[in-house]
Short mmCIF file of C-alpha atoms in Angstrom, two decimals:
data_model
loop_
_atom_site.label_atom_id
_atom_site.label_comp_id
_atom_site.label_asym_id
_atom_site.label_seq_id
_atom_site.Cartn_x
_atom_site.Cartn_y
_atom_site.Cartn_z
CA UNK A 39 106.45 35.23 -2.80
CA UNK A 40 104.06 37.88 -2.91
CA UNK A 41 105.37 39.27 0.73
CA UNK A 42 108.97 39.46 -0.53
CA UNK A 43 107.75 41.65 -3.49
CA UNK A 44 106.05 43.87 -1.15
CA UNK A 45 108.85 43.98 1.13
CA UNK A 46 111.23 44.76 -2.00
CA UNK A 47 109.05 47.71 -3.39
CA UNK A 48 109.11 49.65 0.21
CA UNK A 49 112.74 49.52 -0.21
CA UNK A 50 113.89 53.38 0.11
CA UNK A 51 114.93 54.94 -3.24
CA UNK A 52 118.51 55.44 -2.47
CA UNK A 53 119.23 51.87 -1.33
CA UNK A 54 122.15 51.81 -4.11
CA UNK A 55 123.75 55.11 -2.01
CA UNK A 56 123.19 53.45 0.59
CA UNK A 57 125.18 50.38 -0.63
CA UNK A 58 128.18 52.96 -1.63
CA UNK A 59 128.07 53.92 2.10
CA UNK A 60 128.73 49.86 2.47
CA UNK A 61 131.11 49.41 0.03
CA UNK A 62 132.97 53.15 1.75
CA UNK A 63 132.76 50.85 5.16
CA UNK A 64 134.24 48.29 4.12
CA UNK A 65 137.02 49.61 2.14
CA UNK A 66 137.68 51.76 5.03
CA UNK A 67 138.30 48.20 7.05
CA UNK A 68 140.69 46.29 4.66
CA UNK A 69 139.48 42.96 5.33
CA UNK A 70 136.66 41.32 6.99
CA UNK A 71 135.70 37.79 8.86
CA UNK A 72 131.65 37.87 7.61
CA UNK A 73 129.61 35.55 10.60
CA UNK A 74 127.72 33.74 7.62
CA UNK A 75 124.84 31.61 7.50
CA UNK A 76 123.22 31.84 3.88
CA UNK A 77 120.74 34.21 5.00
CA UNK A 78 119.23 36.92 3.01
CA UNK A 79 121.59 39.40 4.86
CA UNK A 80 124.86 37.83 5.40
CA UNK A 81 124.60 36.19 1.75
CA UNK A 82 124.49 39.86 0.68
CA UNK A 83 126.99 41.12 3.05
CA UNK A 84 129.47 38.62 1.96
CA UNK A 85 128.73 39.16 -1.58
CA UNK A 86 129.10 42.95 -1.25
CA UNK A 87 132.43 42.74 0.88
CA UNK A 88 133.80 40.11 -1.76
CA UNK A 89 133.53 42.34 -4.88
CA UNK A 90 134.77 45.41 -3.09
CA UNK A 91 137.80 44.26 -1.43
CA UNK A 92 138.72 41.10 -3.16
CA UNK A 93 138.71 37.05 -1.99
CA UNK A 94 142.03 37.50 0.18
CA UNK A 95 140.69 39.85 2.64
CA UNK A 96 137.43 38.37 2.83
CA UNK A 97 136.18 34.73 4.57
CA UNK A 98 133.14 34.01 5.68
CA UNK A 99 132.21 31.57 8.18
CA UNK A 100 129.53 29.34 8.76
CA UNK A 101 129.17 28.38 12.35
CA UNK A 102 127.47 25.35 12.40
CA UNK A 103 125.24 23.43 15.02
CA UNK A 104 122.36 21.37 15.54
CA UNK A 105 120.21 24.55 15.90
CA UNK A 106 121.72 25.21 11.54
CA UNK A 107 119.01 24.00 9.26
CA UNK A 108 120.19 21.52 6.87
CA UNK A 109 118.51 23.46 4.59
CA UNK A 110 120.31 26.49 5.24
CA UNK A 111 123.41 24.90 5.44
CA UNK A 112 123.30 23.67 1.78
CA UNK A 113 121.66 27.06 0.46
CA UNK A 114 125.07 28.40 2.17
CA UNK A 115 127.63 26.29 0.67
CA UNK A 116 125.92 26.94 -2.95
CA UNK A 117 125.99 30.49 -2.75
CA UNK A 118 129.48 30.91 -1.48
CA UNK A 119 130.34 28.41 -4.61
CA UNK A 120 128.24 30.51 -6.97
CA UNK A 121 130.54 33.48 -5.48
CA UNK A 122 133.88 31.77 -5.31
CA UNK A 123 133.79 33.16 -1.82
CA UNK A 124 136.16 31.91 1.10
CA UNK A 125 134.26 29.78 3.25
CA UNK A 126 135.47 27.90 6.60
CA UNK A 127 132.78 25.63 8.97
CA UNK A 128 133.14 25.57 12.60
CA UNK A 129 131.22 23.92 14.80
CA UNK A 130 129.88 25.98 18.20
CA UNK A 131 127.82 23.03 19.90
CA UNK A 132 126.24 26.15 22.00
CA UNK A 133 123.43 23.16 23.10
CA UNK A 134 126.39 21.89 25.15
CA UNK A 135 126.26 25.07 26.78
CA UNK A 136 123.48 24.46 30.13
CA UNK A 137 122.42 27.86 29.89
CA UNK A 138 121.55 27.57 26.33
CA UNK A 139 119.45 24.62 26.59
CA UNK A 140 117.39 25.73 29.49
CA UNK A 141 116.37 28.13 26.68
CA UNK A 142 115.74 31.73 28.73
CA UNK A 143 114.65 34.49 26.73
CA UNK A 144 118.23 35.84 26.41
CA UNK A 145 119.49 32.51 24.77
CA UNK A 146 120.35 33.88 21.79
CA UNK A 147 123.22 36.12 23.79
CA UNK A 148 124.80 32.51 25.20
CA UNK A 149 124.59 31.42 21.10
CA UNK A 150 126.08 34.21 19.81
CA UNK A 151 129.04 34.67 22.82
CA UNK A 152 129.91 30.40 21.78
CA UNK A 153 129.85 31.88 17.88
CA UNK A 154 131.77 34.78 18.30
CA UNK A 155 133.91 33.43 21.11
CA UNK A 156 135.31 30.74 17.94
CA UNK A 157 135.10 33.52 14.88
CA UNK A 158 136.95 35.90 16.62
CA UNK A 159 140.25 34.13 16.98
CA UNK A 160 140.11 32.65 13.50
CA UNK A 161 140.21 36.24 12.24
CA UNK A 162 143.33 37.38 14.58
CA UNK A 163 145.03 34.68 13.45
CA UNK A 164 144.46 35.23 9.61
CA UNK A 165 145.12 38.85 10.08
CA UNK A 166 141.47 40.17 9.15
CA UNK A 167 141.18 43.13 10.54
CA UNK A 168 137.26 43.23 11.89
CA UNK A 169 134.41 40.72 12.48
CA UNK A 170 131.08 41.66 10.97
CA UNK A 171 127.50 40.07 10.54
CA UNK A 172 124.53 40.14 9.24
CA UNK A 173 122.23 42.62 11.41
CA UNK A 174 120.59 45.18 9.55
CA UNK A 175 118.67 48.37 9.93
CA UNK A 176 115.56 47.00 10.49
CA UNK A 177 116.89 44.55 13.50
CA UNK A 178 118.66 47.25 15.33
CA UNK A 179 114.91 47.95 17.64
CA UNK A 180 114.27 44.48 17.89
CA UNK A 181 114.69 42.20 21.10
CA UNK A 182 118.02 40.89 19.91
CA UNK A 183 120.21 39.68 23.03
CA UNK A 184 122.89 38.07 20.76
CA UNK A 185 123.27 41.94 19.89
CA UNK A 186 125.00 42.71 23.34
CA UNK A 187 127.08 39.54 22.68
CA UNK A 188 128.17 40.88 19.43
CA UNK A 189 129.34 44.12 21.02
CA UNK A 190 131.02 42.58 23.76
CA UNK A 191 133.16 40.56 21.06
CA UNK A 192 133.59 44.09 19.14
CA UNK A 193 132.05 42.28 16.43
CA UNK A 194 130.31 45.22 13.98
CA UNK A 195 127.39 45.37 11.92
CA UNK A 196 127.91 47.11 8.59
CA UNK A 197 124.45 47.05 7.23
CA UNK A 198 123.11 49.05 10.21
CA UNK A 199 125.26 51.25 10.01
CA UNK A 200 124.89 51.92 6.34
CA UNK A 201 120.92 52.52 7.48
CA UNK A 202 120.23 49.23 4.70
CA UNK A 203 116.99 47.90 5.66
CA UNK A 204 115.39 44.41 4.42
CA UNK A 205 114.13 46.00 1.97
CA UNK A 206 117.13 47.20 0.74
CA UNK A 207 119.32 44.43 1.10
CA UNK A 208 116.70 42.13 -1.02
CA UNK A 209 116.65 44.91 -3.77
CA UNK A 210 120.27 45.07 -3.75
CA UNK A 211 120.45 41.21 -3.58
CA UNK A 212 118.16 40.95 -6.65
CA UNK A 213 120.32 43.59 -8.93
CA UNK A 214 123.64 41.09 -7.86
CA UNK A 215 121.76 38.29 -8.97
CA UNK A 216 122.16 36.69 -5.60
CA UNK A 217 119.69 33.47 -5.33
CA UNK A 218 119.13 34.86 -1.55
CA UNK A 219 117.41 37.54 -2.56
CA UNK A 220 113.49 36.24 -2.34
CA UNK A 221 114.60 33.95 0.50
CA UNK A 222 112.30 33.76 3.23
CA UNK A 223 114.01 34.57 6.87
CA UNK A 224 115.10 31.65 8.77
CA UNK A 225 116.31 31.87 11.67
CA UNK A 226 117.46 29.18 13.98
CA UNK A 227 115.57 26.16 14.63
CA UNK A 228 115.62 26.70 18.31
CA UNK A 229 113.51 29.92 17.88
CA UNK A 230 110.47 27.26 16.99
CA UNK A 231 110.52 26.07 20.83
CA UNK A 232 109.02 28.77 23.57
CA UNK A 233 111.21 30.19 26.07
CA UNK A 234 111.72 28.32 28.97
CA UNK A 235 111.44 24.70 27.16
CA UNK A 236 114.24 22.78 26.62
CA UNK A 237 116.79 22.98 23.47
CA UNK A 238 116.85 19.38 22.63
CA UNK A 239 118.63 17.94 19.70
CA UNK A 240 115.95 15.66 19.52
CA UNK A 241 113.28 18.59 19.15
CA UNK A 242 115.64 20.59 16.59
CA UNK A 243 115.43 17.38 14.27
CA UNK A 244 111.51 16.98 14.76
CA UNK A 245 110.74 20.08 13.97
CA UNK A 246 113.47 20.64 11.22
CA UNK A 247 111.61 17.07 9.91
CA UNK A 248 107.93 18.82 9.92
CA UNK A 249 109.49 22.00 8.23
CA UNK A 250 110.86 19.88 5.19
CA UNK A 251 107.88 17.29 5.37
CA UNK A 252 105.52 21.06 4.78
CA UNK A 253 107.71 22.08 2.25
CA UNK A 254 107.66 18.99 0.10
CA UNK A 255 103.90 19.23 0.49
CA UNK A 256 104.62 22.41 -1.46
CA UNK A 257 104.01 24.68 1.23
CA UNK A 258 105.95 28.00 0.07
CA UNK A 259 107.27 31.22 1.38
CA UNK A 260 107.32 32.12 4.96
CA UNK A 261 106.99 29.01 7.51
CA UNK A 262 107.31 27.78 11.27
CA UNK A 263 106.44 24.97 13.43
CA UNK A 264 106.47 25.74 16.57
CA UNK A 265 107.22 23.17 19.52
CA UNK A 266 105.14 22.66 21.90
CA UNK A 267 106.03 19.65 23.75
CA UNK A 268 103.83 16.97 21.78
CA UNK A 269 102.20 19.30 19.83
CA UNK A 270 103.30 21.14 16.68
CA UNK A 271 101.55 24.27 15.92
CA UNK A 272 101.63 25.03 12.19
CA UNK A 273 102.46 29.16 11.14
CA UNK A 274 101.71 29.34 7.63
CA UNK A 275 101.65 32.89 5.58
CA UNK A 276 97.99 34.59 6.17
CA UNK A 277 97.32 34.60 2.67
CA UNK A 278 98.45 31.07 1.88
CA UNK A 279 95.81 30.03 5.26
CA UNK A 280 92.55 29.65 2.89
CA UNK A 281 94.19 27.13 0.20
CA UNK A 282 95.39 25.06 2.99
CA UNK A 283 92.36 25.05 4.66
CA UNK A 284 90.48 22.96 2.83
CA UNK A 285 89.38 19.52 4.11
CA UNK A 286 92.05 17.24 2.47
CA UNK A 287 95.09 19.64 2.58
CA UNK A 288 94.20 20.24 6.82
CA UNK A 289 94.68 16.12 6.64
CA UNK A 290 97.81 16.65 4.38
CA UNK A 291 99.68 18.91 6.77
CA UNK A 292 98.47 16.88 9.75
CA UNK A 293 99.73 13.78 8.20
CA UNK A 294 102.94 14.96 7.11
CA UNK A 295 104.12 17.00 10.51
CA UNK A 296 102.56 13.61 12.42
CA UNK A 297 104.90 11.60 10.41
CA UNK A 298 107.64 13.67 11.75
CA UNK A 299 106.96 13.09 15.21
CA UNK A 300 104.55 15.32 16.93
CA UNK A 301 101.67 13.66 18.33
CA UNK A 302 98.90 16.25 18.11
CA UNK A 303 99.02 19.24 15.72
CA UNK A 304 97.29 22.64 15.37
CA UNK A 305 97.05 25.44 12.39
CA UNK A 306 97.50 28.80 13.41
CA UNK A 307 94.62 31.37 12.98
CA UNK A 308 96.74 34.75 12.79
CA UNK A 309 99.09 32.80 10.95
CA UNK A 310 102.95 33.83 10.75
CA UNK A 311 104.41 36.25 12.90
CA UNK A 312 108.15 36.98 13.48
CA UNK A 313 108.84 36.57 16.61
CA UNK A 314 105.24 34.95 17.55
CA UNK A 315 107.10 33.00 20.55
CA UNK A 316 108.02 36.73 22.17
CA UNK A 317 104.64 37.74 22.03
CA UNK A 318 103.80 34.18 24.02
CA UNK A 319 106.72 34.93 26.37
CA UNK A 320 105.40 38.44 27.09
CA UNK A 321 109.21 39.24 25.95
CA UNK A 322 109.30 43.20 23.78
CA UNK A 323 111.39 45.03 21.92
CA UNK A 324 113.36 47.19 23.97
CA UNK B 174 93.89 31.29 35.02
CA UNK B 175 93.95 29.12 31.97
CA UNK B 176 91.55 27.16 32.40
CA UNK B 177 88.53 29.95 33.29
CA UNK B 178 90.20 31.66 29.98
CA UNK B 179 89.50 28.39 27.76
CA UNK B 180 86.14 28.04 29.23
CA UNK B 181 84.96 31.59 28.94
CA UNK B 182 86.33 32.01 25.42
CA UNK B 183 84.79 28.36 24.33
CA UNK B 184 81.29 29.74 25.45
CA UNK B 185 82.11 33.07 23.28
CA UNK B 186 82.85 30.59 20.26
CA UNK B 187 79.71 28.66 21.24
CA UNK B 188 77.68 32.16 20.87
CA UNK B 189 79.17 32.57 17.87
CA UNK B 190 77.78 29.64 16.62
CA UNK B 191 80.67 27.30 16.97
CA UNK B 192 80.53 24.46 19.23
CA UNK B 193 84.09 23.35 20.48
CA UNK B 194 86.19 22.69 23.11
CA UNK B 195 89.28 24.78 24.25
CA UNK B 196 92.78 23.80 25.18
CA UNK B 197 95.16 26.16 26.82
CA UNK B 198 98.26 26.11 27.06
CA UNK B 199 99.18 28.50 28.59
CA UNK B 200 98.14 31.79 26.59
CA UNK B 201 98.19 29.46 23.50
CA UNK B 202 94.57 28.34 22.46
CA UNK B 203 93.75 25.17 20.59
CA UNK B 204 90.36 24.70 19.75
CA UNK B 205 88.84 21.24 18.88
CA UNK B 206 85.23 21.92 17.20
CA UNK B 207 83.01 19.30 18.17
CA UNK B 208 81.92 16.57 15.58
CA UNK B 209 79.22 18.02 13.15
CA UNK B 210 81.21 21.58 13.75
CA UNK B 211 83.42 23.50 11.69
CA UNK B 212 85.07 26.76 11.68
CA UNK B 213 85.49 28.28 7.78
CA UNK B 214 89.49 28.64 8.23
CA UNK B 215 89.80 30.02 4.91
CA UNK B 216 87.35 33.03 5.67
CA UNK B 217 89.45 35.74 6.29
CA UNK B 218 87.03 37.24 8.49
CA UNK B 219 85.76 34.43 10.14
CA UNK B 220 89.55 33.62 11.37
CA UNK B 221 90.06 37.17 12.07
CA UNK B 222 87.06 37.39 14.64
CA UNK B 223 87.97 33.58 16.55
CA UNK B 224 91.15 35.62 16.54
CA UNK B 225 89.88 38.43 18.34
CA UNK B 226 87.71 36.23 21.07
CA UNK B 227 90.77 35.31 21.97
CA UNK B 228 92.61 37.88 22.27
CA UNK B 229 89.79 39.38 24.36
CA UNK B 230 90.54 36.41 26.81
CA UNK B 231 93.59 37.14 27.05
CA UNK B 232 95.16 34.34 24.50
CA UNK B 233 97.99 35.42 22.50
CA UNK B 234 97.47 32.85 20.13
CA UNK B 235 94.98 30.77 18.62
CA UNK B 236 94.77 28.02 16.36
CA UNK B 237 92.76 25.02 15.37
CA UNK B 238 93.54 21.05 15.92
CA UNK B 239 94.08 19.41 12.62
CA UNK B 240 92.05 16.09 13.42
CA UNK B 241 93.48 13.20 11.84
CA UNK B 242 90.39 13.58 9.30
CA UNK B 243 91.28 17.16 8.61
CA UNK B 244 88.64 18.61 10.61
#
């Protein structure tokens, strides 16, 4: 928790103008199709386009797979009930796609062309007039692949272009009252396994089995395990490293991310990093 | 060369007073101390400088086994 309140007070001081540049957006659109997952940043997206152009020109759509934590997936459907916002589920089954599963480094551009590829139609054929997700300010200099498959599906990204950072969007979050707004980031499950290693659905429930088994240890806040092979190597939060350290908490973990498969396991020294599987890869920003 | 990198960062580890074996995989480290031998994970600076042996090796990352005893 004490990350996201850091994160929240380097918000910029005119993250509410920037949010009237959103709203502006949006209006300017009509009506939106919202590529939604629950996240911090499509949660906020979706609640932003709801209240400024109504629930008939909004839906938001959860493209789901085995990649989709269950997790997520339920933190999803709440918040669009909380909202009263349109929701449709499609499944994209992007692991039946081979060049997926071989997991390159640019498998998030095969994930997103099988997501958009479904999305897009849906909104032609309800009459929404543009296709928008969840990518922010802060993403736009990131290695992002499933960027250029965005683009290629003309699918736009609202909060970038508003300039709303993290930051913002979890400050803005918080003054909605949206649950999302101290959520940590979770990406997909298949961004646990290094490039070049398999997409498995097997490995996407093992290591979606040590991620729960963690957090009903009562590990909090920002958390990976990362896949390699029969080992699971454990990315907790730097500061929450020393309480977990101790003798019979190291068995605890151990135990519990054993119990959900992995044969040999490993605690991180550095701890979390976004991205940590890039850095392994030798894949930058850029 | 993986291997040469485990070995030379072990013996760095070993100077440092730690006593351990290294696993790479790739330019992932895991280090198993040897029985008797532990590294203080929850000194900041302590994890910070294993860190940096590494990294000196050329290991992107490092991190300790979690023994079935929690060593």
């Amino acid at each position: 928790m004490a990350d996201t309140v850091i994160e929240v007070c380097s918000a910029g001081p005119d993250s509410l103008g920037r949010e009237a540049q959103l709203v502006q957006w949006l209006r300017g659109r009509g009506s939106v199709l919202v590529g939604y997952s629950g996240g911090v940043d499509s949660a906020y997206l979706a609640a932003v386009a709801l209240r400024s152009l109504g629930p008939g020109r909004v839906l938001a759509v959860i493209g789901r797979s085995a990649s989709y934590p269950m997790e997520q997936w339920a933190t999803a459907r709440a918040v669009a009930a909380q909202l009263s916002l349109p929701l449709l589920e499609i499944d994209t089954g992007e692991l039946d796609d081979p060049r997926y599963a071989a997991n390159p480094s640019n498998r998030c551009y095969f994930c997103k062309s099988t997501l958009w590829e479904r999305l897009v139609p849906v909104a032609r054929a309800r009459g929404l007039a543009s296709v928008i997700d969840g990518t922010n300010a802060d993403d736009v200099g990131d290695y992002r692949p499933g960027a250029r498959a965005a683009q290629e599906h003309g699918v736009e990204s609202p909060l970038a272009v508003a300039g709303m950072s993290k930051a913002d969007i979890r400050e803005r979050s918080r003054a909605l009252g949206l649950p999302t707004w101290a959520q940590p980031s979770s990406p997909c499950l298949s961004s646990r396994i290094p490039y070049g290693s398999p997409v498995t659905v097997e490995r996407l429930r093992r290591i979606e089995a040590a991620e729960r088994a963690l957090r009903d240890l009562g590990v909090t806040g920002d958390l990976r395990v990362r896949d390699h092979g029969d080992l699971a190597r454990i990315e907790l939060r730097p500061q929450a490293i020393g309480y977990w350290s101790a003798v019979d908490r190291r068995a605890r973990l151990a135990a519990a991310v054993r119990g959900a498969g992995y044969e040999h396991v490993a605690l991180d020294l550095a701890g979390f990093r976004s991205g940590s599987l890039n850095v392994l890869a030798g894949v930058h920003a850029g | 060369m993986p291997g040469d990198m485990a070995a030379l960062f072990a013996s760095d580890l070993a100077e440092a007073g730690l006593a351990c074996r290294v696993e790479a995989r790739e330019r992932l480290a895991i280090v198993h101390p040897e029985p008797g031998h532990h590294l203080d994970v929850a000194d900041d600076t302590a994890r910070r400088h294993v860190v940096g042996l590494g990294r000196k090796r050329g290991f992107t990352h490092v991190a300790i086994a979690l023994a079935e005893a929690g060593g």
